[in-house]
Coordinates of C-alpha atoms in Angstrom, one line a residue:
M181 CA -41.5 21.2 52.0
S182 CA -39.4 18.7 53.8
R183 CA -39.6 18.0 57.3
P184 CA -36.2 18.2 59.4
R185 CA -35.6 14.9 61.1
P186 CA -35.7 15.2 65.0
R187 CA -32.4 13.3 65.6
A188 CA -30.8 15.7 68.1
R189 CA -33.5 14.8 70.7
L190 CA -32.8 10.7 69.8
T191 CA -29.3 11.0 70.7
V192 CA -29.6 9.3 74.2
L193 CA -31.6 6.8 73.2
A194 CA -29.9 6.0 70.3
A195 CA -26.5 5.3 72.6
A196 CA -29.1 2.9 74.4
L197 CA -30.1 1.3 71.3
L198 CA -26.8 0.5 70.2
V199 CA -26.0 -1.7 73.3
G200 CA -29.7 -2.9 74.2
C201 CA -31.1 -0.4 76.8
T202 CA -32.0 -1.2 80.4
G203 CA -34.7 0.6 82.6
S204 CA -38.3 1.5 81.7
Q205 CA -37.3 4.7 80.3
P206 CA -34.3 5.8 78.2
L207 CA -31.3 6.5 80.3
P208 CA -29.7 9.9 81.0
S209 CA -26.7 10.4 79.2
T210 CA -24.6 10.2 82.2
S211 CA -25.5 6.4 83.0
T212 CA -26.0 5.2 79.4
P213 CA -23.4 2.6 78.8
A214 CA -21.0 3.3 76.0
P215 CA -21.6 1.0 72.8
V216 CA -19.2 -2.1 72.7
A217 CA -16.8 -1.3 70.0
A218 CA -16.8 -2.3 66.2
D219 CA -14.3 -2.0 63.8
A220 CA -16.9 -1.6 60.7
V221 CA -16.6 0.8 58.0
Q222 CA -18.9 1.1 54.8
D223 CA -17.7 2.7 51.3
T224 CA -20.6 4.9 50.1
N225 CA -19.1 8.2 49.7
P226 CA -21.0 9.9 52.5
Q227 CA -22.0 13.4 51.7
P228 CA -24.4 15.8 53.5
R229 CA -27.7 16.7 51.6
E230 CA -26.7 20.0 50.8
R231 CA -23.7 19.2 48.5
L232 CA -26.0 16.9 46.2
R233 CA -27.8 18.3 43.5
D234 CA -31.5 18.4 43.3
G235 CA -32.7 15.8 40.7
G236 CA -31.1 13.2 38.5
L237 CA -31.5 9.3 37.5
L238 CA -29.8 6.3 39.0
R239 CA -30.1 2.9 36.9
F240 CA -29.4 -0.3 38.4
P241 CA -29.6 -3.9 36.2
L242 CA -32.0 -6.6 37.0
A243 CA -32.0 -10.5 35.9
A244 CA -35.7 -10.5 35.5
L245 CA -38.8 -8.1 36.4
P246 CA -40.6 -9.0 39.7
T247 CA -43.4 -11.4 39.8
Q248 CA -44.1 -10.8 43.5
W249 CA -44.2 -7.2 44.8
N250 CA -44.3 -8.3 48.7
P251 CA -40.9 -8.0 49.9
R252 CA -41.5 -10.6 52.8
H253 CA -43.6 -13.2 50.5
P254 CA -41.4 -16.6 50.1
D255 CA -41.5 -15.7 46.4
A256 CA -39.8 -12.6 46.3
D257 CA -36.4 -13.1 45.0
A258 CA -33.4 -11.0 45.1
D259 CA -34.3 -8.9 42.1
A260 CA -37.6 -8.3 43.8
R261 CA -36.0 -7.2 46.9
R262 CA -33.6 -4.9 44.9
V263 CA -36.6 -2.9 43.4
L264 CA -38.3 -3.1 46.6
D265 CA -35.7 -1.8 49.0
P266 CA -36.5 2.0 48.2
L267 CA -40.3 1.1 48.8
T268 CA -39.7 -0.3 52.2
P269 CA -37.4 1.7 54.3
E270 CA -36.4 0.2 57.8
H271 CA -37.8 1.5 60.7
L272 CA -35.1 1.1 63.0
A273 CA -31.8 1.9 61.0
L274 CA -28.9 0.1 61.2
D275 CA -25.1 1.3 60.8
A276 CA -22.2 -0.6 59.4
A277 CA -21.7 -2.7 62.5
G278 CA -25.6 -4.0 62.5
R279 CA -26.3 -1.6 65.4
A280 CA -29.9 -0.2 65.6
T281 CA -31.2 3.3 66.2
P282 CA -34.6 4.6 65.4
N283 CA -35.4 6.2 62.0
P284 CA -37.6 9.2 62.9
D285 CA -39.4 9.2 59.8
F286 CA -41.4 6.2 61.4
V287 CA -40.6 6.1 65.1
T288 CA -39.9 9.0 67.4
D289 CA -39.3 7.4 70.7
V290 CA -38.8 3.8 72.1
A291 CA -38.8 3.0 75.7
V292 CA -37.6 -0.4 77.0
S293 CA -38.2 -2.2 80.1
H294 CA -36.5 -5.5 81.2
E295 CA -38.6 -6.5 84.6
G296 CA -39.0 -10.4 84.3
H297 CA -39.5 -10.0 80.5
T298 CA -38.6 -7.4 77.9
V299 CA -41.5 -4.9 77.0
V300 CA -40.8 -2.4 74.2
T301 CA -42.9 0.6 73.6
L302 CA -42.8 2.6 70.4
T303 CA -44.0 6.0 69.4
L304 CA -44.8 6.0 65.9
N305 CA -44.4 9.3 63.5
P306 CA -48.1 10.3 63.1
E307 CA -47.1 11.9 59.9
A308 CA -46.1 8.5 58.5
V309 CA -48.6 7.2 55.8
W310 CA -49.1 4.4 53.3
G311 CA -49.4 5.3 49.6
D312 CA -52.8 6.2 49.8
A313 CA -52.8 8.5 52.5
A314 CA -53.8 6.0 55.1
P315 CA -52.0 6.3 58.5
L316 CA -49.7 3.7 59.6
T317 CA -50.7 2.6 63.3
A318 CA -50.2 0.2 65.6
E319 CA -53.1 -1.9 63.7
D320 CA -50.3 -2.8 61.2
W321 CA -48.0 -3.7 63.9
V322 CA -50.2 -6.3 65.7
A323 CA -51.4 -7.7 62.0
T324 CA -47.6 -8.0 61.2
W325 CA -46.9 -10.2 64.4
R326 CA -50.1 -12.3 64.0
A327 CA -48.9 -13.2 60.2
S328 CA -45.5 -13.6 61.4
T329 CA -46.2 -16.2 64.1
G330 CA -48.8 -18.5 62.1
Q331 CA -51.8 -16.7 63.2
V332 CA -53.2 -16.3 59.7
E333 CA -53.9 -19.3 57.8
G334 CA -51.8 -19.6 54.5
V335 CA -49.4 -16.6 55.4
A336 CA -46.0 -17.1 56.5
P337 CA -43.8 -13.9 55.8
V338 CA -40.0 -14.6 55.3
G339 CA -38.3 -12.6 58.1
P340 CA -37.3 -10.7 60.0
L341 CA -36.1 -13.2 62.5
G342 CA -37.3 -12.8 66.1
W343 CA -40.9 -12.7 66.0
D344 CA -41.1 -16.1 67.6
R345 CA -39.7 -14.6 70.6
V346 CA -42.6 -12.1 70.7
T347 CA -45.7 -13.1 72.8
D348 CA -47.7 -9.9 72.2
V349 CA -48.2 -6.8 70.3
R350 CA -50.9 -4.4 71.1
A351 CA -51.9 -0.6 70.7
G352 CA -50.8 1.6 73.7
A353 CA -52.2 4.8 74.9
S354 CA -53.2 5.7 71.2
A355 CA -53.2 4.3 67.7
Y356 CA -49.7 5.7 67.5
E357 CA -48.2 3.7 70.2
V358 CA -47.2 0.1 70.1
V359 CA -46.5 -2.2 73.0
V360 CA -44.2 -5.4 72.1
T361 CA -43.9 -8.0 74.9
Y362 CA -41.3 -10.7 74.5
A363 CA -41.4 -14.2 76.4
G364 CA -38.4 -13.4 78.4
V365 CA -35.6 -10.9 78.9
D366 CA -34.6 -10.1 75.3
P367 CA -31.6 -8.3 74.5
D368 CA -32.2 -8.7 70.9
W369 CA -35.3 -7.2 71.3
A370 CA -34.7 -4.8 68.1
Q371 CA -34.3 -7.8 65.8
P372 CA -38.0 -8.2 64.4
L373 CA -38.5 -4.8 64.8
V374 CA -36.3 -3.4 62.3
P375 CA -38.1 -3.3 59.0
G376 CA -41.3 -2.2 60.5
P377 CA -44.7 -3.7 59.9
L378 CA -46.7 -4.8 56.4
R379 CA -50.1 -3.0 55.9
A380 CA -52.6 -4.9 58.1
S381 CA -54.9 -5.6 55.0
T382 CA -52.1 -7.2 53.2
V383 CA -51.7 -10.1 55.9
A384 CA -55.3 -10.6 56.6
S385 CA -55.4 -13.7 54.3
A386 CA -53.2 -15.8 52.0
D387 CA -54.7 -13.9 48.8
A388 CA -54.0 -10.7 50.3
F389 CA -50.3 -11.3 51.3
A390 CA -49.6 -12.3 47.5
W391 CA -48.9 -9.2 45.3
A392 CA -48.9 -9.9 41.9
S393 CA -48.7 -6.3 41.0
H394 CA -47.5 -3.1 42.7
R395 CA -50.1 -0.8 44.5
D396 CA -49.2 2.2 46.3
A397 CA -51.1 1.7 49.1
H398 CA -48.7 -1.0 50.1
Y399 CA -45.7 1.1 50.6
A400 CA -44.9 3.7 53.0
A401 CA -41.5 5.2 51.5
P402 CA -39.7 8.1 49.6
F403 CA -40.2 6.5 46.3
L404 CA -43.4 4.9 44.4
V405 CA -43.6 2.8 41.4
A406 CA -44.3 4.9 38.4
H407 CA -44.2 2.6 35.6
V408 CA -43.7 -1.1 34.7
D409 CA -42.7 -2.0 31.0
Q410 CA -42.9 -5.7 30.4
A411 CA -42.0 -5.1 26.8
Q412 CA -38.8 -3.3 27.6
G413 CA -38.3 -4.7 30.9
L414 CA -38.0 -1.8 32.9
V415 CA -39.4 -0.8 36.4
T416 CA -39.4 3.1 37.1
L417 CA -39.6 4.7 40.5
E418 CA -40.4 8.3 41.2
R419 CA -40.6 10.5 44.6
N420 CA -43.5 9.5 46.5
P421 CA -45.7 13.1 46.6
L422 CA -47.0 12.0 50.1
W423 CA -43.4 11.5 51.4
W424 CA -43.2 13.3 54.9
G425 CA -39.5 13.3 55.4
D426 CA -36.7 14.9 53.6
R427 CA -37.5 15.2 49.7
P428 CA -35.6 12.6 47.8
K429 CA -32.5 14.1 46.1
L430 CA -33.2 11.6 43.0
D431 CA -36.2 12.2 41.0
T432 CA -35.8 8.8 39.3
I433 CA -34.7 5.6 40.1
M434 CA -34.7 2.9 37.0
F435 CA -34.1 -0.9 37.0
R436 CA -33.5 -2.6 33.6
T437 CA -33.5 -6.2 32.9
V438 CA -30.2 -7.3 31.4
Q439 CA -28.7 -10.7 30.9
A440 CA -26.0 -11.6 33.3
E441 CA -23.7 -12.0 30.4
A442 CA -24.3 -8.3 29.2
V443 CA -24.0 -6.5 32.5
A444 CA -20.3 -5.8 32.2
A445 CA -20.8 -4.4 28.6
A446 CA -23.8 -2.4 29.7
F447 CA -21.9 -0.7 32.6
Q448 CA -19.0 -0.1 30.4
H449 CA -21.1 1.6 27.9
N450 CA -22.6 3.9 30.8
E451 CA -26.0 2.5 30.4
L452 CA -26.0 1.4 34.3
D453 CA -24.8 3.4 37.3
V454 CA -24.5 0.6 40.0
W455 CA -23.1 -2.8 39.2
E456 CA -22.7 -5.5 42.2
T457 CA -19.9 -7.2 41.1
G458 CA -19.1 -9.8 43.6
T459 CA -15.9 -11.4 44.2
S460 CA -15.2 -12.7 40.3
V461 CA -11.7 -11.4 39.0
D462 CA -13.1 -10.8 35.6
R463 CA -15.8 -8.7 36.7
L464 CA -13.8 -6.7 39.0
Q465 CA -11.1 -6.3 36.3
Q466 CA -14.3 -5.2 33.9
S467 CA -15.7 -2.7 36.2
R468 CA -12.2 -1.0 36.8
A469 CA -11.8 -0.7 33.1
A470 CA -14.9 1.2 32.8
A471 CA -14.6 5.1 32.4
D472 CA -15.8 7.3 35.1
T473 CA -16.4 4.8 37.6
T474 CA -15.3 4.1 41.1
L475 CA -15.1 0.5 42.8
R476 CA -16.5 0.8 46.3
T477 CA -15.7 -2.0 48.6
A478 CA -16.3 -2.8 52.5
P479 CA -16.4 -5.8 54.8
G480 CA -19.5 -7.6 54.2
T481 CA -22.1 -9.6 56.0
H482 CA -20.8 -13.2 55.0
G483 CA -18.1 -15.2 55.9
R484 CA -16.2 -17.9 54.0
S485 CA -15.5 -21.0 56.5
L486 CA -14.6 -24.6 56.5
H487 CA -17.5 -26.8 57.7
V488 CA -15.7 -29.4 59.9
S489 CA -17.6 -33.1 60.0
R490 CA -17.1 -34.3 63.5
A491 CA -17.4 -37.8 62.4
G492 CA -14.8 -40.3 61.5
L493 CA -11.3 -39.5 61.9
L494 CA -12.2 -35.8 62.9
A495 CA -14.3 -37.2 65.6
D496 CA -11.1 -36.6 67.8
A497 CA -11.1 -33.0 69.0
A498 CA -7.1 -33.2 69.2
L499 CA -7.0 -34.0 65.6
R500 CA -9.2 -31.2 64.7
R501 CA -7.2 -28.9 66.4
A502 CA -3.9 -30.0 64.7
V503 CA -5.9 -29.5 61.4
L504 CA -6.8 -25.8 62.4
M505 CA -2.9 -24.9 63.3
A506 CA -1.9 -26.4 60.0
I507 CA -3.9 -24.0 58.1
D508 CA -2.8 -20.9 57.2
R509 CA -6.2 -19.0 56.7
A510 CA -4.8 -15.5 55.4
E511 CA -3.1 -17.6 52.6
V512 CA -6.3 -19.0 51.7
G513 CA -8.1 -15.7 51.7
A514 CA -5.4 -14.1 49.8
S515 CA -5.5 -17.0 47.1
D516 CA -9.3 -16.8 47.0
L517 CA -9.5 -13.0 46.4
A518 CA -6.0 -12.4 44.7
D519 CA -7.4 -9.4 43.0
L520 CA -7.8 -7.0 46.2
H521 CA -5.5 -4.5 46.8
E522 CA -5.7 -5.6 50.4
P523 CA -6.2 -9.1 51.7
P524 CA -9.7 -10.0 53.2
R525 CA -9.9 -9.9 57.0
T526 CA -9.0 -13.2 58.5
W527 CA -12.1 -14.3 60.7
S528 CA -11.2 -15.8 64.2
S529 CA -14.6 -16.3 65.7
N530 CA -17.6 -18.9 65.4
L531 CA -20.0 -16.1 66.6
L532 CA -19.3 -12.8 65.1
L533 CA -17.6 -11.2 62.2
P534 CA -14.5 -9.2 62.7
T535 CA -16.5 -5.9 62.1
Q536 CA -19.3 -6.5 64.7
P537 CA -19.3 -5.3 68.5
G538 CA -17.6 -7.6 70.9
Y539 CA -15.4 -9.5 68.2
V540 CA -12.2 -10.9 69.5
D541 CA -9.7 -12.6 67.6
Q542 CA -10.0 -16.3 69.2
A543 CA -7.2 -17.7 67.7
R544 CA -4.8 -15.1 69.4
A545 CA -6.8 -15.6 72.4
T546 CA -6.4 -19.4 72.7
G547 CA -3.2 -19.8 70.9
L548 CA -4.7 -22.1 68.3
A549 CA -3.7 -20.2 65.4
N550 CA -1.4 -21.2 62.2
D551 CA 1.8 -22.9 63.6
P552 CA 2.7 -25.9 61.5
V553 CA 5.6 -27.0 63.9
R554 CA 2.8 -26.9 66.9
A555 CA 0.6 -28.8 64.6
A556 CA 3.3 -31.6 64.0
E557 CA 3.9 -31.9 67.3
A558 CA -0.1 -32.3 68.3
L559 CA -0.1 -35.0 65.5
D560 CA 3.0 -36.8 67.2
A561 CA 1.2 -36.7 70.5
A562 CA -2.0 -38.3 69.1
G563 CA 0.0 -41.1 67.7
W564 CA 0.2 -40.5 64.2
V565 CA 3.4 -41.6 62.8
E566 CA 5.2 -40.0 60.0
G567 CA 5.4 -42.2 56.7
P568 CA 5.7 -42.0 52.9
G569 CA 2.8 -39.7 51.5
S570 CA 1.2 -39.3 54.8
R571 CA 1.0 -40.0 58.4
S572 CA -0.6 -43.2 59.8
K573 CA -2.0 -44.8 63.1
D574 CA -2.8 -48.3 63.6
G575 CA -2.4 -49.2 60.2
Q576 CA -4.7 -46.3 59.0
R577 CA -3.5 -43.5 56.8
L578 CA -4.0 -39.9 57.8
L579 CA -6.4 -38.8 54.8
L580 CA -9.0 -36.4 54.8
T581 CA -11.7 -35.3 52.3
F582 CA -12.5 -31.9 50.8
R583 CA -15.8 -31.2 49.0
T584 CA -14.9 -29.3 45.7
P585 CA -18.5 -29.5 43.7
I586 CA -18.2 -29.9 40.0
G587 CA -17.7 -26.3 38.3
D588 CA -16.9 -24.7 41.8
D589 CA -13.5 -22.9 40.8
L590 CA -13.1 -21.2 44.3
A591 CA -13.5 -24.6 46.3
Q592 CA -11.0 -26.0 44.1
G593 CA -8.4 -23.3 44.3
E594 CA -9.2 -23.8 48.3
F595 CA -8.2 -27.4 47.8
E596 CA -5.1 -26.6 46.1
V597 CA -3.9 -24.2 48.8
L598 CA -5.0 -26.5 51.7
A599 CA -3.8 -29.6 50.2
G600 CA -0.4 -28.0 50.4
Q601 CA -0.7 -26.7 53.9
L602 CA -1.9 -29.9 55.3
A603 CA 0.6 -32.2 53.2
A604 CA 3.5 -30.2 55.2
V605 CA 2.5 -31.8 58.5
G606 CA 1.6 -35.4 57.1
V607 CA -1.9 -34.8 56.3
R608 CA -3.2 -36.0 52.8
L609 CA -6.2 -34.1 51.4
R610 CA -8.3 -35.6 48.6
A611 CA -11.0 -33.7 46.7
V612 CA -14.6 -35.2 46.3
T613 CA -17.9 -33.9 45.2
G614 CA -20.0 -35.4 47.8
E615 CA -20.0 -35.3 51.7
A616 CA -16.6 -34.8 53.1
D617 CA -14.5 -34.2 56.0
L618 CA -14.0 -30.2 55.3
T619 CA -16.6 -28.8 53.2
P620 CA -16.3 -24.8 52.1
V621 CA -19.3 -22.6 52.5
S622 CA -20.3 -19.1 52.5
V623 CA -21.9 -18.2 56.1
P624 CA -24.7 -15.3 56.1
V625 CA -24.2 -13.6 59.7
D626 CA -27.0 -12.1 61.0
A627 CA -27.1 -8.2 62.2
F628 CA -28.2 -9.7 65.7
P629 CA -25.8 -12.7 65.8
L630 CA -26.1 -13.7 69.5
A631 CA -30.1 -14.0 69.1
R632 CA -29.9 -17.4 67.6
L633 CA -26.7 -19.1 68.2
P634 CA -25.3 -21.6 65.5
E635 CA -26.5 -25.3 66.7
D636 CA -22.6 -26.5 66.7
V637 CA -21.6 -23.7 69.3
A638 CA -24.5 -24.1 71.4
S639 CA -23.7 -27.8 71.6
V640 CA -20.2 -27.5 72.8
P641 CA -19.5 -29.3 76.1
A642 CA -19.6 -26.8 79.2
A643 CA -21.3 -24.2 77.0
A644 CA -25.0 -24.4 78.4
E645 CA -24.6 -22.0 81.3
L646 CA -22.8 -19.4 79.1
V647 CA -25.5 -20.0 76.3
A648 CA -28.3 -19.2 78.5
R649 CA -26.3 -16.0 79.9
V650 CA -25.9 -14.7 76.4
A651 CA -29.7 -15.3 75.6
S652 CA -30.8 -13.0 78.3
E653 CA -27.8 -10.4 79.3
V654 CA -28.8 -7.1 78.6
D655 CA -25.7 -5.4 79.8
P656 CA -23.8 -4.8 76.7
V657 CA -20.3 -5.5 78.2
R658 CA -21.0 -8.2 80.3
R659 CA -22.7 -10.0 77.6
A660 CA -19.8 -9.4 75.0
D661 CA -17.5 -11.1 77.7
Q662 CA -19.9 -13.9 78.0
A663 CA -20.2 -14.3 73.9
S664 CA -16.3 -14.4 74.0
Q665 CA -16.0 -17.0 76.6
L666 CA -18.6 -18.8 74.3
A667 CA -16.7 -18.2 70.9
R668 CA -13.5 -19.5 72.9
L669 CA -15.1 -22.9 73.7
A670 CA -16.2 -23.3 70.4
W671 CA -12.7 -22.6 69.0
Q672 CA -11.0 -25.0 70.9
E673 CA -13.5 -27.5 70.2
V674 CA -13.1 -26.4 66.2
V675 CA -16.7 -26.9 65.6
E676 CA -15.8 -24.8 62.6
I677 CA -12.9 -23.5 60.9
P678 CA -13.9 -19.6 59.7
L679 CA -11.2 -18.5 57.0
Y680 CA -12.2 -14.7 56.2
Q681 CA -15.0 -12.3 56.2
E682 CA -15.9 -11.9 52.5
P683 CA -16.0 -8.3 51.1
Q684 CA -18.5 -6.5 49.4
F685 CA -17.7 -5.0 45.7
V686 CA -20.0 -2.3 44.0
A687 CA -18.9 -0.3 41.1
V688 CA -20.5 2.8 40.8
R689 CA -20.4 6.1 38.6
N690 CA -18.3 8.8 39.9
G691 CA -20.1 11.3 41.7
L692 CA -22.7 9.2 43.4
A693 CA -23.2 9.8 46.8
N694 CA -24.4 8.0 50.1
L695 CA -24.5 4.5 48.2
G696 CA -22.0 1.8 47.6
A697 CA -20.8 -1.2 49.9
P698 CA -22.5 -0.6 53.3
G699 CA -21.7 -3.4 55.2
Y700 CA -24.7 -3.7 57.4
A701 CA -26.0 -0.4 57.2
T702 CA -29.4 1.0 56.0
T703 CA -29.6 3.0 52.9
D704 CA -31.3 6.2 53.3
W705 CA -32.8 6.6 50.0
E706 CA -33.8 10.3 50.3
D707 CA -30.3 11.0 50.8
V708 CA -28.8 9.1 47.6
G709 CA -27.9 11.4 44.9
W710 CA -25.1 13.1 42.6
T711 CA -22.6 15.5 43.8
S712 CA -22.4 17.0 40.2

């Protein structure tokens, strides 16, 4: 029998977690500050469990079978992590904006104190067990912290970020209480705790940390590995008979190796149920051509940006600001993702994506938005004189370089759009394959973006005091305001030119519920299923 999740008694705590709670205990609802707003959405066909049929198969493609079954080993690639995701649920769940709340299957209570330094006390669910029925306890958390901070020779887990800010982890009043102590006051204390621990025995040595094969005892999840068929290139997951939470709606999840060039055909021939298409126009069109399918899309966790070299001509901040105003970033996004029914969200902050709490459009706030007339005036004021082909100053032509690696069609398209926009104000742009004044990049943005500020933002003149405040302010409203002030300084300095928030595209079979394009949100694998 599945156990009802105790969500109701976590309501007040959830609100505190969303913003970083204060005090030694969860605050009463009358004094808990409201979460900072976030314009985040996900496209997963959310459905209550009672509307889903019991049973069913879900099929994913893989490029290759996993060779490393530890999700935090450096050798675990994207395919391995895809297989391991239903085997390693997060202990603090994230919503589409990246805000954390406790997953009651693993953590039933959280208390936080910020007196001098942050101390977090987790109460673990005593029903949680590893795949061999051994209890999940504070010992596992202590061992994971030790391994994540270099205290175990030869063991260096990949992620989560934030363990370097933790100075101690120990058992509390019982084996089901974990006390985590941070070096200072830490508003992003949830960051290292989100995925939960690895089993203590698996991080005791380098040999134990490398999982060449799967073992039930390594996982605590709604699903376990039932079979790996090396010859057929298949991994099959089935319900975990020891799972203590809601009974999974699916009874089987299958991962099948498919060559990259054959995935579209396999999806169209109904051999797969889920296909992460990316932003390729060809793949998007192929997914839409498949019968009985839906293309789910939501703002993603990456942003497209131009890295600005603050050397050479662009060492002059006035010139950087003129270039920024000359660029129509919405046009760049529309050109990059021309197959979208709606253009992507223009991105105007060096710290937060548009869907994250506290985001402010800094182009609007500073007035440094697309304005070719003002860009030309700024160039005039800086002494760049109009001439045939480009402006010049003291005999030097205003020529900037743009990096377009060989075979990078996206960068080539961006170059063509930007070259025209900059030429309109007298700036010539030349494509190069090596180092350049402007370099297009895809920037991953963490669910806790203020926990580790970008180096170019932290080094902005006059930013030091704001950087220190953002690092330790636990009041969410004050912190959002401080972060906005810092982002405004970075925007005025033009340390980077954000373009747009990259969307997620996932093609799925009609009737699939609670899975698709989630933003930052955690997948509740026990709630994934079919409506018909």
